[in-house]
Structure formats: structure tokens, C-alpha cells
N, CA, C and O of each residue as an XYZ file, in Angstrom:
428
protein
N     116.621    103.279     64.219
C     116.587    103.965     65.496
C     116.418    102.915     66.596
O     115.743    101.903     66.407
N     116.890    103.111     67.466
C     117.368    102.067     68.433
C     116.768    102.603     69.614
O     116.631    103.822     69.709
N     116.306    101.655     70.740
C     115.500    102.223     72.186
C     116.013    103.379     72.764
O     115.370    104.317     73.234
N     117.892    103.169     72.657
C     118.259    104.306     73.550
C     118.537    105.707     72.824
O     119.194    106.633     73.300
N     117.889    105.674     71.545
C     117.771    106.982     70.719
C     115.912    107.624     71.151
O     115.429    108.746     71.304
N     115.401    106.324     71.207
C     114.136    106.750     71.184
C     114.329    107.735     72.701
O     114.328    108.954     72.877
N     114.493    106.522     73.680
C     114.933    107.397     74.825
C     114.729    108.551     75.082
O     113.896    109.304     75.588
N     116.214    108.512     74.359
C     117.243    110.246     74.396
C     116.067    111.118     73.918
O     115.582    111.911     74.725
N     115.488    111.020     72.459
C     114.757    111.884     72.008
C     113.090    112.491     72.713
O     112.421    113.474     72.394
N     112.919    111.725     73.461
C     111.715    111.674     74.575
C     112.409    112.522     75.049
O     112.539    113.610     74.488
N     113.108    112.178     76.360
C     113.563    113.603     77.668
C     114.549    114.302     77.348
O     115.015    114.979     78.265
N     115.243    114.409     75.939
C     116.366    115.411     76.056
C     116.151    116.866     76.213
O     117.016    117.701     76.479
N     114.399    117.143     75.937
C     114.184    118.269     76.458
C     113.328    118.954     78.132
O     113.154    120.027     78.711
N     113.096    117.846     78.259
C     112.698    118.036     79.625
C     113.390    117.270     81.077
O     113.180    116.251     81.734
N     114.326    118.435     81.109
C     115.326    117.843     82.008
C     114.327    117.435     83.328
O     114.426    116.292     83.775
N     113.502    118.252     83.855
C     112.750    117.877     85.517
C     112.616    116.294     84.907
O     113.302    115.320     85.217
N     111.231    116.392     83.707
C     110.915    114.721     83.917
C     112.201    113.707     83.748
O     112.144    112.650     84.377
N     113.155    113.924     83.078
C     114.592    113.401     82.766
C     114.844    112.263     84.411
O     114.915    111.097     84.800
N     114.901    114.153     84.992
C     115.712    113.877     86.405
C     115.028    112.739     87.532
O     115.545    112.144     88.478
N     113.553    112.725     86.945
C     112.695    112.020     87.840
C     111.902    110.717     86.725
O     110.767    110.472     87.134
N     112.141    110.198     85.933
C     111.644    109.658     85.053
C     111.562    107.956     85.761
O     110.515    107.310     85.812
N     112.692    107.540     86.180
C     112.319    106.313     86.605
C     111.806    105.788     87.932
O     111.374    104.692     88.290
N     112.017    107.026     88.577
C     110.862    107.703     90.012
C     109.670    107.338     89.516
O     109.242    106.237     89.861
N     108.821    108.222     88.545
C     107.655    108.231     87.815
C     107.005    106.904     87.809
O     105.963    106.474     88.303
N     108.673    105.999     86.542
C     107.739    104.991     86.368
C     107.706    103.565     88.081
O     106.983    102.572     88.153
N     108.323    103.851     88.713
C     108.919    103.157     89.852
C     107.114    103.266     90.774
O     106.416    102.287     91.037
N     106.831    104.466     91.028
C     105.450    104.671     91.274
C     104.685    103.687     90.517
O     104.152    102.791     91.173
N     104.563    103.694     89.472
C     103.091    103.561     89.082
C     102.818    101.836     88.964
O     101.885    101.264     88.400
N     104.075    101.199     89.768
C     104.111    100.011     89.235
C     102.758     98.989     90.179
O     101.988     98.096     89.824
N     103.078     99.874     91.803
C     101.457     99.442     92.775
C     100.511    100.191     92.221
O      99.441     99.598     92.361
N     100.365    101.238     91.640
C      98.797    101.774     90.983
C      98.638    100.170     89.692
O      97.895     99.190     89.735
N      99.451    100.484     88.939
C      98.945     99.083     88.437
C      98.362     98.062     88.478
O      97.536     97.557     87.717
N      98.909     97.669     89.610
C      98.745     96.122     90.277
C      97.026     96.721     91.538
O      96.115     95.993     91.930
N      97.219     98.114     91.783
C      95.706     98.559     92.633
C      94.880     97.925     91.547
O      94.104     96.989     91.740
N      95.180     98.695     90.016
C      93.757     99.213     89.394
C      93.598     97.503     88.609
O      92.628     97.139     87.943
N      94.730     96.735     88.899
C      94.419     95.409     88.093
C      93.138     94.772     89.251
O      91.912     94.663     89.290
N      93.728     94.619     89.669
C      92.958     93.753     91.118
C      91.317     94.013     91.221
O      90.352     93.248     91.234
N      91.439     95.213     91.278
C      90.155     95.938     91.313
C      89.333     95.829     90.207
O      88.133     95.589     90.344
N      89.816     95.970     89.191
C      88.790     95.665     87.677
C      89.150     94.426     87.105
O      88.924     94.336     85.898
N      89.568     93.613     87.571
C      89.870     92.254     86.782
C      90.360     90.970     87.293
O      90.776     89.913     86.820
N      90.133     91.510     88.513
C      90.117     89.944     89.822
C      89.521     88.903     89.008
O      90.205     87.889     88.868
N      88.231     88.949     88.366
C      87.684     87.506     87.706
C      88.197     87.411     86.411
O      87.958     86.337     85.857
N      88.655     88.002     85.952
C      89.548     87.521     84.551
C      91.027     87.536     84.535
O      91.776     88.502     84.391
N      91.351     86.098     84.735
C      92.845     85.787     85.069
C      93.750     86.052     83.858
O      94.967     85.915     83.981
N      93.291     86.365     82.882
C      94.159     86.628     81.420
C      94.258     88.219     81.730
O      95.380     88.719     81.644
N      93.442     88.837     81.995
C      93.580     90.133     81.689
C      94.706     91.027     82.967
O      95.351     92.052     82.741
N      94.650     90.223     84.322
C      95.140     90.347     85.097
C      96.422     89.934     85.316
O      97.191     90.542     86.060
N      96.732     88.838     84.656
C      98.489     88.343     84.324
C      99.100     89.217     83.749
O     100.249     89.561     84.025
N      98.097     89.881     82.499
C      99.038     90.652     81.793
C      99.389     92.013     82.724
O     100.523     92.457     82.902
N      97.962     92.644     83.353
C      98.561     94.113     84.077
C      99.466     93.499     84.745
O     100.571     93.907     84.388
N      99.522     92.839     85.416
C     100.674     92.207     86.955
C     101.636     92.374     86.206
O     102.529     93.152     86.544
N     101.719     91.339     84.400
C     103.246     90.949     84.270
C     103.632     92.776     83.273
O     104.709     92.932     82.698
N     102.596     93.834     83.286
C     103.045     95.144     83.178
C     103.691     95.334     83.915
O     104.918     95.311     83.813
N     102.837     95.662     85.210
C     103.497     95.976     86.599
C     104.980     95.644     86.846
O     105.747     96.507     87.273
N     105.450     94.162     86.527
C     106.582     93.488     86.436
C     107.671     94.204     85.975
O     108.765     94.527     86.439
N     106.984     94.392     84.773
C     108.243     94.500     83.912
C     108.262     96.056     83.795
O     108.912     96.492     82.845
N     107.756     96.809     84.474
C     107.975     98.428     84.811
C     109.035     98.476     86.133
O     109.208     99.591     86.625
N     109.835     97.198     86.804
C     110.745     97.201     87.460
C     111.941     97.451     86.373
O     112.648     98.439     86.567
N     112.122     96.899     85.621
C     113.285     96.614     84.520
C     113.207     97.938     83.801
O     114.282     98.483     83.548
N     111.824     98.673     83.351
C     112.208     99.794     82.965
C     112.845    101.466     83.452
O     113.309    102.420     82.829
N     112.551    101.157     84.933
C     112.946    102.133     85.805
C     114.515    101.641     86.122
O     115.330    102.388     86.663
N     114.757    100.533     85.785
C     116.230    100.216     86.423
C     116.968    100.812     84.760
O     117.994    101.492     84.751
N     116.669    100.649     84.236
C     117.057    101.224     82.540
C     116.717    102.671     82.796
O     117.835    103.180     82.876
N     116.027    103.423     82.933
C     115.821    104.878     83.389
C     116.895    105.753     84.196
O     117.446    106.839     84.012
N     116.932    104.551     85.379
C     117.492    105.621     86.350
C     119.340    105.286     85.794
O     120.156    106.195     85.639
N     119.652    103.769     85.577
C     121.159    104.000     84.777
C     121.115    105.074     83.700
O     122.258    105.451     83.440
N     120.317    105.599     83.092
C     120.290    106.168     81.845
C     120.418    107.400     81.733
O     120.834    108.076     80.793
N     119.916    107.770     83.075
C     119.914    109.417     83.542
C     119.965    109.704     84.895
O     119.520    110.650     85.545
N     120.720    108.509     85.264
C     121.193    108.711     87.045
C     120.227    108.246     87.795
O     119.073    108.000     87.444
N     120.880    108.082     89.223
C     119.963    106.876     89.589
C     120.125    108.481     90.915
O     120.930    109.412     90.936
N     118.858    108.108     91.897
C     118.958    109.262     93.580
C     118.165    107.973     94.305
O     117.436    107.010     94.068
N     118.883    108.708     95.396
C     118.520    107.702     96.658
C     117.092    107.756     97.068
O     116.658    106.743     97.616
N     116.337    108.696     96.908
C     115.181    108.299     96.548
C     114.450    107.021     95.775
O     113.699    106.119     96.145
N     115.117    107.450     94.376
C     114.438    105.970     93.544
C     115.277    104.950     94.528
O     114.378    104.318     95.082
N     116.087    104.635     94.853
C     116.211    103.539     95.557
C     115.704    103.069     96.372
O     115.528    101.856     96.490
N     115.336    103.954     97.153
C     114.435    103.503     98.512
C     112.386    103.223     97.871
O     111.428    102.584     98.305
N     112.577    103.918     96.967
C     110.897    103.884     96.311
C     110.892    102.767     95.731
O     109.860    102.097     95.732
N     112.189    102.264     95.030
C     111.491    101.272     93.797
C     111.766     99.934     94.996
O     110.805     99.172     94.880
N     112.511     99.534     95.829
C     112.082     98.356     96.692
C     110.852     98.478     97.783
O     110.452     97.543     98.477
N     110.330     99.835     97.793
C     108.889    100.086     98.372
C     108.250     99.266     97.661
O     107.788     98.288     98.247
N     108.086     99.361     96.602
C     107.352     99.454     95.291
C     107.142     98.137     94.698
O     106.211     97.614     94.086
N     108.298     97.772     95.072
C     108.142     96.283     94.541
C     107.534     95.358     95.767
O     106.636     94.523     95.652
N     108.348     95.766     97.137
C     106.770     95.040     98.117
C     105.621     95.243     97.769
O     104.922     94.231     97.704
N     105.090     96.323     97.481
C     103.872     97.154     97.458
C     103.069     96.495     96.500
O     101.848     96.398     96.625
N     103.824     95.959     95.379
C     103.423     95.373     94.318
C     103.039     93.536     95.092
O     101.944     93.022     95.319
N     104.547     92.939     95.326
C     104.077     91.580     95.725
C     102.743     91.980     96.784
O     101.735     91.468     96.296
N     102.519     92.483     97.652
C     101.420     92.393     98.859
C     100.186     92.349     97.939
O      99.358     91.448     97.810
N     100.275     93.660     97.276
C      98.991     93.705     96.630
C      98.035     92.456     95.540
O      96.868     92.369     95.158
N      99.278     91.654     95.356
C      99.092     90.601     94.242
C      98.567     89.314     95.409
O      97.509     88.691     95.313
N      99.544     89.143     96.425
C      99.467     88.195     97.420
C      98.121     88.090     97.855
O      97.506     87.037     97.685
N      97.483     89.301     98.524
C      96.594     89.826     99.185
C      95.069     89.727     97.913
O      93.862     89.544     98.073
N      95.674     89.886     97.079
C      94.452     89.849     96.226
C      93.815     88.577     95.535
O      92.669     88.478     95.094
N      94.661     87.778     95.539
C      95.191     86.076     95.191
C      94.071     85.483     96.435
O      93.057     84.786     96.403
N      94.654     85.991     97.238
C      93.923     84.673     98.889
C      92.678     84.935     99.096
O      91.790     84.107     99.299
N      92.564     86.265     99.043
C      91.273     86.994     99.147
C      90.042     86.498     98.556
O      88.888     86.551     98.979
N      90.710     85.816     97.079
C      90.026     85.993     95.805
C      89.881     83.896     96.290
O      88.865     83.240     96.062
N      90.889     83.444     96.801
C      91.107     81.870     96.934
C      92.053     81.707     96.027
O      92.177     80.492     96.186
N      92.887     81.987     95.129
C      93.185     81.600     94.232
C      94.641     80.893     94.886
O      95.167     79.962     94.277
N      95.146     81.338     95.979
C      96.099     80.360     96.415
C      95.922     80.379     98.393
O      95.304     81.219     99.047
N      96.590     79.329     98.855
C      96.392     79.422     99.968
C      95.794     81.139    101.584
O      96.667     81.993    101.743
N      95.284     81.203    101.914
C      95.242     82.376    103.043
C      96.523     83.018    103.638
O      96.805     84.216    103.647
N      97.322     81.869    104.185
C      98.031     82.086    104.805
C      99.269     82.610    104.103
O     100.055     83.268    104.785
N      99.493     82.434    103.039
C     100.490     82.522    102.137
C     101.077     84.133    102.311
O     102.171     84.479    102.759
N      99.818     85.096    101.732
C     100.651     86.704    101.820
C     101.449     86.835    102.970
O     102.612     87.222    102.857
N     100.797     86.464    104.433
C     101.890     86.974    105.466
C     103.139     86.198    105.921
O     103.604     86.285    107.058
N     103.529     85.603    105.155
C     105.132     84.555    104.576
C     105.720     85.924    103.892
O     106.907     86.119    104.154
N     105.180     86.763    103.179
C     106.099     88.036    102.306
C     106.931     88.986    103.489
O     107.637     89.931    103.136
């Protein structure tokens, strides 16, 4: 069984979440990167990994929305989303010192 069976067999019965599935995951990619920051600013291992979650929940919504149609919505959300994501990382980085101050407002 192959990803795009697993897929299929996930939403072939629930067309709403189907229709909105990479919406869903397109959202949750700044809650991520909120709830990393917030519980794991001092542990840089644990925080690479939510971020490089966060990351790579871009690639799965772009696989989603080819998979079951893409709306101009998710388009306009998932490049929200992905600022939303760099700021929050930027912002949490300088804050924290971990790279220059001035750096986030260069994004």
C-alpha cells in the first residue's frame, strides 16, 4: 500500500474534510511553530524538530490540495502561513538572542 492509497482511504469518505484537507493542514503550520516557541524556546533539539514539522506541513498541504484540488483560499492561506510561520521563528530566535535583533524585520 502506497501513500496515495493510504490517502485515498482516509478522505474517500468524508468529502467536507476531503474538500478542505490541505486548508486544515496549511493552518496548523503557525499553531505549530506558536506552541513550539512557547514550550521549548530552551531546548534547541526539541524545537528544530517542531519548526522542521511545521516545515514540512508546507509540502504536505501542497500534496493535499493537488490531490483533491487546490481553492483560492488555500492559496492565499498557505503563503499567509508560511510568513506567519517565518515571523514567528524570526521573532522568537532574536528575542531569545539566538541570532541577531535586527534580523526578523529584513522578512
Amino acid at each position: 500500500m502506497g501513500i496515495d492509497d493510504l490517502v485515498q482511504r482516509i478522505f474517500e469518505e468524508r468529502a467536507v474534510f476531503k474538500e478542505q484537507a490541505a486548508n486544515l493542514v496549511t493552518l496548523s503550520r503557525p499553531l505549530i511553530a506558536l506552541y513550539a516557541v512557547n514550550h521549548w524556546i530552551d531546548d534547541p533539539l526539541k524545537l528544530s524538530a517542531a519548526i522542521g514539522v511545521a516545515f514540512a506541513t508546507d509540502g504536505l498541504d501542497g500534496y493535499l490540495a493537488k490531490k483533491f484540488g487546490k481553492t483560492d483560499l488555500g492559496a492565499a492561506i498557505d503563503i499567509l502561513a508560511d510568513r506567519a510561520l517565518e515571523f514567528i521563528v524570526a521573532f522568537a530566535y532574536a528575542e531569545k538572542g539566538m541570532i541577531p535583533s535586527f534580523i526578523p524585520y529584513f522578512f
